Coordinates of C-alpha atoms and ligand atoms in Angstrom, one line a residue:
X835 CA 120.3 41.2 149.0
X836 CA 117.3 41.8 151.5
X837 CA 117.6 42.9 155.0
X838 CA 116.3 40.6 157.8
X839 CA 112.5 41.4 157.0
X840 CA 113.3 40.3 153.5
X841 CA 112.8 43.8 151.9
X842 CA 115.2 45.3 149.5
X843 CA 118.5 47.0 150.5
X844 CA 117.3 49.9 148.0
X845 CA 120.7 51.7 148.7
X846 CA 122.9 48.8 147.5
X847 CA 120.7 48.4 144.4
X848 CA 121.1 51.5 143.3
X849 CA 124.9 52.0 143.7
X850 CA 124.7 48.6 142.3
X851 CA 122.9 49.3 139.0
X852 CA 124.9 52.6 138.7
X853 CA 128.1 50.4 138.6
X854 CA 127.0 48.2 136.2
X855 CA 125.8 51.1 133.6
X856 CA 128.9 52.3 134.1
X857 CA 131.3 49.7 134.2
X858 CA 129.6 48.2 131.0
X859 CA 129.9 51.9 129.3
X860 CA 133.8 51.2 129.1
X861 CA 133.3 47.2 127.4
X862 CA 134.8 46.9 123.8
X863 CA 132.5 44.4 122.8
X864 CA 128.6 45.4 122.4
X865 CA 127.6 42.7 120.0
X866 CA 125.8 43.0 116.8
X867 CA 122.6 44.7 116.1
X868 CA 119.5 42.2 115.0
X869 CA 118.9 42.1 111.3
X870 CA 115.3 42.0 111.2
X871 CA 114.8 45.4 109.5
X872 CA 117.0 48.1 108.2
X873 CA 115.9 50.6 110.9
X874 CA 116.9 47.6 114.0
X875 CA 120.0 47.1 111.8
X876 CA 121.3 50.6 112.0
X877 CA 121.3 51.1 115.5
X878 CA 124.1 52.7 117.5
X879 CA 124.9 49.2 119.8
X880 CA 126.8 51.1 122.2
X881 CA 123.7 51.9 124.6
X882 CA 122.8 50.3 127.8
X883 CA 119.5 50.9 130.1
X884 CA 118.4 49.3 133.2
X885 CA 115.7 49.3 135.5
X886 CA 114.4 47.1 138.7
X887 CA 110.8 47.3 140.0
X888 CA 111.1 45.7 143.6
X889 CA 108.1 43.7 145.8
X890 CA 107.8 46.7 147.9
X891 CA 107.3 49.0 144.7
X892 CA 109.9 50.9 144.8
X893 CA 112.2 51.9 141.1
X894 CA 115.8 51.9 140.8
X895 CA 117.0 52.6 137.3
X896 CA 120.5 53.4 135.5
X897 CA 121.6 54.4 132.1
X898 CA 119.0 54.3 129.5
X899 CA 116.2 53.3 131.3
X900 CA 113.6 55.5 129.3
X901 CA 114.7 54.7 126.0
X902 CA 112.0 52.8 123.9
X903 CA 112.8 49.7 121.9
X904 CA 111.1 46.8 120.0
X905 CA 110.1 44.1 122.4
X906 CA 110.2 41.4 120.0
X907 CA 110.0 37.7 121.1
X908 CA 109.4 38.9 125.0
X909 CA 106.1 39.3 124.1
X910 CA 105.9 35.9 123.6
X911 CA 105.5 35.9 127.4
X912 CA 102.6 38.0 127.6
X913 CA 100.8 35.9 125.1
X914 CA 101.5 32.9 126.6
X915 CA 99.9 34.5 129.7
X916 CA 96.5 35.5 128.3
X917 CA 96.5 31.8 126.6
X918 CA 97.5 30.1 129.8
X919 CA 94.7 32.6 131.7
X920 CA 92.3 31.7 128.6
X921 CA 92.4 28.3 128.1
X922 CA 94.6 26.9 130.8
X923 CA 96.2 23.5 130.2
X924 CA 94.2 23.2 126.8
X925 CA 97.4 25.4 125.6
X926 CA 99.5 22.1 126.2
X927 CA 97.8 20.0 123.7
X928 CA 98.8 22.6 121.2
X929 CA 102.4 23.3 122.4
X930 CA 105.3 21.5 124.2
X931 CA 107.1 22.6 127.5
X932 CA 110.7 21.5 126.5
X933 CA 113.6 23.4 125.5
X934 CA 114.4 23.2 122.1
X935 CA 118.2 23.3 121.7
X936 CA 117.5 25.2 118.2
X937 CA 117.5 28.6 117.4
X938 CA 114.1 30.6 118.1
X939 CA 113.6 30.8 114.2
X940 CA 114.5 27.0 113.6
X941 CA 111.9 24.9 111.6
X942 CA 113.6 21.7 112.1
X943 CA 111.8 20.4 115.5
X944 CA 108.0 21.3 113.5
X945 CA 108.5 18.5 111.1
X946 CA 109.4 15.9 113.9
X947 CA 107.2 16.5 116.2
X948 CA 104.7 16.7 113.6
X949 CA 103.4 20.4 113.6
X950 CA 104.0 20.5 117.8
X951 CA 106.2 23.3 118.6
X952 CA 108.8 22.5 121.3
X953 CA 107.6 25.0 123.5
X954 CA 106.0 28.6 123.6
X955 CA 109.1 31.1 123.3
X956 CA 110.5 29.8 120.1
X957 CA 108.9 31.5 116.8
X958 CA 106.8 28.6 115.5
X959 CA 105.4 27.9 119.7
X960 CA 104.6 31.6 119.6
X961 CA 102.7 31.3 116.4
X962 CA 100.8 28.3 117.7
X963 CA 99.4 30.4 120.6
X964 CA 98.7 33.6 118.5
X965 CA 97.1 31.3 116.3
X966 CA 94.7 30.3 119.9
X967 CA 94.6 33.7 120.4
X968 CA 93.5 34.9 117.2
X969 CA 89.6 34.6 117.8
X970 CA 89.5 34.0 121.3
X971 CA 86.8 35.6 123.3
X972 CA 86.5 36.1 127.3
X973 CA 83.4 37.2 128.9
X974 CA 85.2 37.5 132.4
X975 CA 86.4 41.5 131.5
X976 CA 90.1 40.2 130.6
X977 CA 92.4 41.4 127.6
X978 CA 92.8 38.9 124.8
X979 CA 95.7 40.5 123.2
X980 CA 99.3 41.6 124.1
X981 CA 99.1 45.3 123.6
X982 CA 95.8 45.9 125.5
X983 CA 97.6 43.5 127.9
X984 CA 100.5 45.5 128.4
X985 CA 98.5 48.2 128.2
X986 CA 96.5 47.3 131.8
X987 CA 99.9 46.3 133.4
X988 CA 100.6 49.7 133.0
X989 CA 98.0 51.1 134.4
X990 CA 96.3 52.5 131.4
X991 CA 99.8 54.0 130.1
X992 CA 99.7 53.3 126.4
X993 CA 102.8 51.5 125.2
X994 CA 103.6 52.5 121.4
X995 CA 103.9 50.4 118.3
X996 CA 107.0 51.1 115.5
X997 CA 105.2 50.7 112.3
X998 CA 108.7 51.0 110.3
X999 CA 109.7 47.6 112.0
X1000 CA 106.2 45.8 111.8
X1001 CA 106.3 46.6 108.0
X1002 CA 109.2 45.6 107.5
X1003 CA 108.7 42.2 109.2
X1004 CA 105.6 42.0 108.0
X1005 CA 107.0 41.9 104.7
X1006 CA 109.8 39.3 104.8
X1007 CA 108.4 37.0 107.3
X1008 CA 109.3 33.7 105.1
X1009 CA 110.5 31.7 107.7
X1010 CA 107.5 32.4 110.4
X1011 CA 105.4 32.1 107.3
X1012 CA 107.0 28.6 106.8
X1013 CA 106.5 27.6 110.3
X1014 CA 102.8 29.1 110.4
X1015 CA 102.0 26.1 107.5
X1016 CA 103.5 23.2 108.6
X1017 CA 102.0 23.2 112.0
X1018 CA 98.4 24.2 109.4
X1019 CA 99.6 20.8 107.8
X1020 CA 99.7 18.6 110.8
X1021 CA 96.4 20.3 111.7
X1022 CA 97.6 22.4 114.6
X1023 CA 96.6 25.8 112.8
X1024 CA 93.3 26.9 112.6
X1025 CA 92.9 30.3 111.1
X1026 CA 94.7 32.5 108.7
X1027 CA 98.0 32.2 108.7
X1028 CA 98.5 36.1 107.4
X1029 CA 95.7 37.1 110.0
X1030 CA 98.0 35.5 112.6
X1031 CA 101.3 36.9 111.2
X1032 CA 99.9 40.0 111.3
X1033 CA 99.4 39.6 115.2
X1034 CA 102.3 38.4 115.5
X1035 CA 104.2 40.8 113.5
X1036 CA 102.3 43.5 115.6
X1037 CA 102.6 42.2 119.2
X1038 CA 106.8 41.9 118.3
X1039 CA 106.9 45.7 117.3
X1040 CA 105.4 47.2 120.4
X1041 CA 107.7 49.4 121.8
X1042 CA 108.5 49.9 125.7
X1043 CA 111.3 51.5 127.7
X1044 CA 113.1 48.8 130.3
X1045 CA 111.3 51.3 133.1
X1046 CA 108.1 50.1 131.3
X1047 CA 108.6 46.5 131.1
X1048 CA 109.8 46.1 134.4
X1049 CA 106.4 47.6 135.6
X1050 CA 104.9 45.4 133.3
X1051 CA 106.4 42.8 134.8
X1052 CA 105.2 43.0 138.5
X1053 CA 102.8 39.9 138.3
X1054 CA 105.4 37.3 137.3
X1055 CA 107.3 38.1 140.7
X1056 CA 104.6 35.6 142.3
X1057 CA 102.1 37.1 144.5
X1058 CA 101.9 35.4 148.0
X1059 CA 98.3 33.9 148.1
X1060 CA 95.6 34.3 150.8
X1061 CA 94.9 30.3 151.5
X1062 CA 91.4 30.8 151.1
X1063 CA 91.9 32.7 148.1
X1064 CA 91.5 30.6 144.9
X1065 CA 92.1 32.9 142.5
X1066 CA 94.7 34.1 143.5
X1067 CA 96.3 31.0 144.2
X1068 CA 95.9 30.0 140.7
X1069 CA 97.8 33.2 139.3
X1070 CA 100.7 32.4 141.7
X1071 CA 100.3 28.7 140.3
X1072 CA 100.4 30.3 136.7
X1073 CA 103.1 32.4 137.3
X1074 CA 105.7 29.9 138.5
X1075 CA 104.7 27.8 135.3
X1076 CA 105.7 30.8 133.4
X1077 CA 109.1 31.4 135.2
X1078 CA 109.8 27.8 134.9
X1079 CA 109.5 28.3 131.0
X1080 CA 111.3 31.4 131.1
X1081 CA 114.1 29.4 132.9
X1082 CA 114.3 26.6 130.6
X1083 CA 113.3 28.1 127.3
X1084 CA 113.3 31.9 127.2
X1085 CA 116.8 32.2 125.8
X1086 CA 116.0 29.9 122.9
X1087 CA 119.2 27.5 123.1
X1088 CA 121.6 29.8 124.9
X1089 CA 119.1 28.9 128.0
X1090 CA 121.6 26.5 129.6
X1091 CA 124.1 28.9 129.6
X1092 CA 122.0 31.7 130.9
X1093 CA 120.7 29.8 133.6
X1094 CA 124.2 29.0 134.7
X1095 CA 125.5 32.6 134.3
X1096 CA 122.2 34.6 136.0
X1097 CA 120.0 31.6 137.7
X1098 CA 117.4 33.5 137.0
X1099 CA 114.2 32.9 135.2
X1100 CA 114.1 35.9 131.6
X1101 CA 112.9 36.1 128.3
X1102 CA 114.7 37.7 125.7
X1103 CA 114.2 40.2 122.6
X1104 CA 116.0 40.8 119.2
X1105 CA 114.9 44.5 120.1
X1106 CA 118.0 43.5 123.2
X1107 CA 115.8 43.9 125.7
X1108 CA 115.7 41.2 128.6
X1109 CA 113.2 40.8 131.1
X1110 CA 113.9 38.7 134.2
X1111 CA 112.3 37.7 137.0
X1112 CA 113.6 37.6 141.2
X1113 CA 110.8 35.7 142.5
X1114 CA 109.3 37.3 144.9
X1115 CA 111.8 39.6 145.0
X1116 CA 112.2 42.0 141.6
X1117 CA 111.1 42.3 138.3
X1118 CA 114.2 43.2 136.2
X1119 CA 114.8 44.8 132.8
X1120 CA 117.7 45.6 130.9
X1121 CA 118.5 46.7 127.4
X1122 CA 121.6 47.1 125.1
X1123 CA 120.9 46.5 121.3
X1124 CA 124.1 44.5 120.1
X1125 CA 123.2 40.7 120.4
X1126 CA 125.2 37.6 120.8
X1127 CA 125.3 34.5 118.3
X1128 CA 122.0 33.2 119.8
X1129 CA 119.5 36.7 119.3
X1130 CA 120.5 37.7 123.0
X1131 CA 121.4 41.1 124.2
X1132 CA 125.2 40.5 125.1
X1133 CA 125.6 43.0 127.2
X1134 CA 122.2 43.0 128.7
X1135 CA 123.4 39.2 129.7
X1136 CA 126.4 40.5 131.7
X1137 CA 124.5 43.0 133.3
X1138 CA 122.4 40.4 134.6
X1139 CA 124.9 38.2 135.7
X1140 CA 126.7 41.1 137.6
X1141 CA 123.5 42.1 139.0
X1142 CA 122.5 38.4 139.9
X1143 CA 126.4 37.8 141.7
X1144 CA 126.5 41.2 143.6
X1145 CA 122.7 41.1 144.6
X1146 CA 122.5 37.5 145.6
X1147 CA 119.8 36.9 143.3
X1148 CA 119.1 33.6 141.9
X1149 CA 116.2 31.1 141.8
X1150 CA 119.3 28.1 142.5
X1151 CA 119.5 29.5 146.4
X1152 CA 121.3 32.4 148.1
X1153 CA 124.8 32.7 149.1
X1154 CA 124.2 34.7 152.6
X1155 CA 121.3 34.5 155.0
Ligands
LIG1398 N1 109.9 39.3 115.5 C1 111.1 38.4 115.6 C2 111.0 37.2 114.7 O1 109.9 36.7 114.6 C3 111.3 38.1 117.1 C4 112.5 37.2 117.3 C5 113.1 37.4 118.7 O2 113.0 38.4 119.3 N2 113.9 36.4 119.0 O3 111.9 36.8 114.1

């Protein structure tokens, strides 16, 4: 909800967000914890964090807001953007656009579409773009990897890295591993697949509170562009490409659904964080650890949803004036 000058009704948001911390407090069902390692395995699910960066830069955050976790496969959106800032539509001859209807760790599509992911957000896409990222070089100042990325978005503050889950990862990565050499045998790999695990691996097991990533998360809100401003008409350009993704891909194949539910563009996280996007509007991340049957944070769908209904927030038009 905005007020006539389209800012934020910062008052509503908050008593908003407090609700839903503690209205989803009481729930029975949290969802199971990801399986990835023993450490993400034997999580308490029963926590719940929120927090909302707004256009005008203000911060509304409820329950567990500070609380770091893994970020897992929303990295896959800050890759994406150095590889889309990097090489532009070049990324597109190496990955698709569509959603996949598969789950993220599915090798199915790879074979049939002859070593062409379906798009960027599932684990063999995100492969293909570490793989473009792997060696890249810039000579225009810019990051070329997702921690000093994330690390910039933040100002300088470092984000951490939990070496308990990379190793672990890291160490039972068969199916990425999998992925990683058939899209080598249909010639869309070119280095090491181990080096490019290893990024991989890395980039998943960075650790951020949902205060963090919702900072981090400023630039996909769209930026209004000068007209005579090129560059900066071609990030706007970027980021809507990005949100359309996130729309139609970012929760692997529970994206229909999610879209239907929150009508809002997000990428998700076995870690349970979400990170969605108001455009123009908010940059939105929430976080509870138990996941559904497609690797998303259950609650931290809900949460969305309620935020989305009560706020008036959603890319598919507005309720009220
Ligand atoms: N690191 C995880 C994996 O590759 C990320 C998956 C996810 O968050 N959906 O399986």
């Amino acid at each position: 909800m905005t007020d006539q000058n389209g800012k934020t009704d910062i008052a509503k948001l908050s008593a908003v967000a407090d609700r839903i911390a503690n209205d989803l407090m009481e729930t029975e069902e949290w969802g199971k914890p990801s399986s990835l390692s023993p450490k993400m395995q034997g999580i308490d699910t029963h926590q719940f964090g929120i927090a909302i960066h707004t256009a005008e830069g203000d911060t509304v955050t409820a329950g567990k807001a500070d609380a770091p976790f893994t970020i897992q496969s929303i990295s896959k959106v800050f890759s994406l953007t150095l590889a889309l800032e990097m090489f532009s539509g070049k990324v597109w001859e190496r990955v698709g656009k569509e959603p996949s209807g598969d789950p993220y760790n599915s090798i199915v599509d790879l074979e049939r579409h002859e070593g062409i992911p379906r798009n960027p957000f599932i684990n063999p896409g995100a492969l293909v773009i570490n793989d473009l990222l792997h060696k890249a070089e810039r000579d225009d100042g810019g990051k070329t990897n997702v921690r000093d990325l994330l690390n910039s978005l933040l100002d300088g503050e470092e984000v951490g890295i939990d070496d308990e889950v990379a190793q672990s990862e890291g160490g039972s990565n068969f199916a990425n591993r999998a992925m990683a050499n058939l899209s080598k045998h249909f010639d869309n790999f070119e280095n090491d697949v181990e080096a490019v695990l290893k990024d991989y691996v890395d980039q998943c097991a960075i650790t951020m509170s949902s205060r963090q990533l919702a900072r981090a998360g400023r630039y996909l809100m769209v930026e209004r562009a000068d007209s005579d401003d090129e560059a900066a008409k071609r990030r706007a350009r970027r980021v809507r490409r990005i949100n359309a993704l996130m729309l139609t891909c970012g929760q692997y194949d529970g994206s229909g659904e999610f879209a239907y539910r929150v009508g809002l563009p997000a990428k998700s996280g076995v870690g349970g964080g979400i990170l969605a996007v108001v455009p123009n509007t908010a940059s939105v991340c929430v976080w509870a650890p138990g996941l559904d049957d497609y690797g998303n944070s259950l609650l931290g769908t809900e949460a969305l949803a309620r935020l989305s209904e009560e706020m008036d927030w959603s890319v598919f038009g507005a309720r009220s004036h």
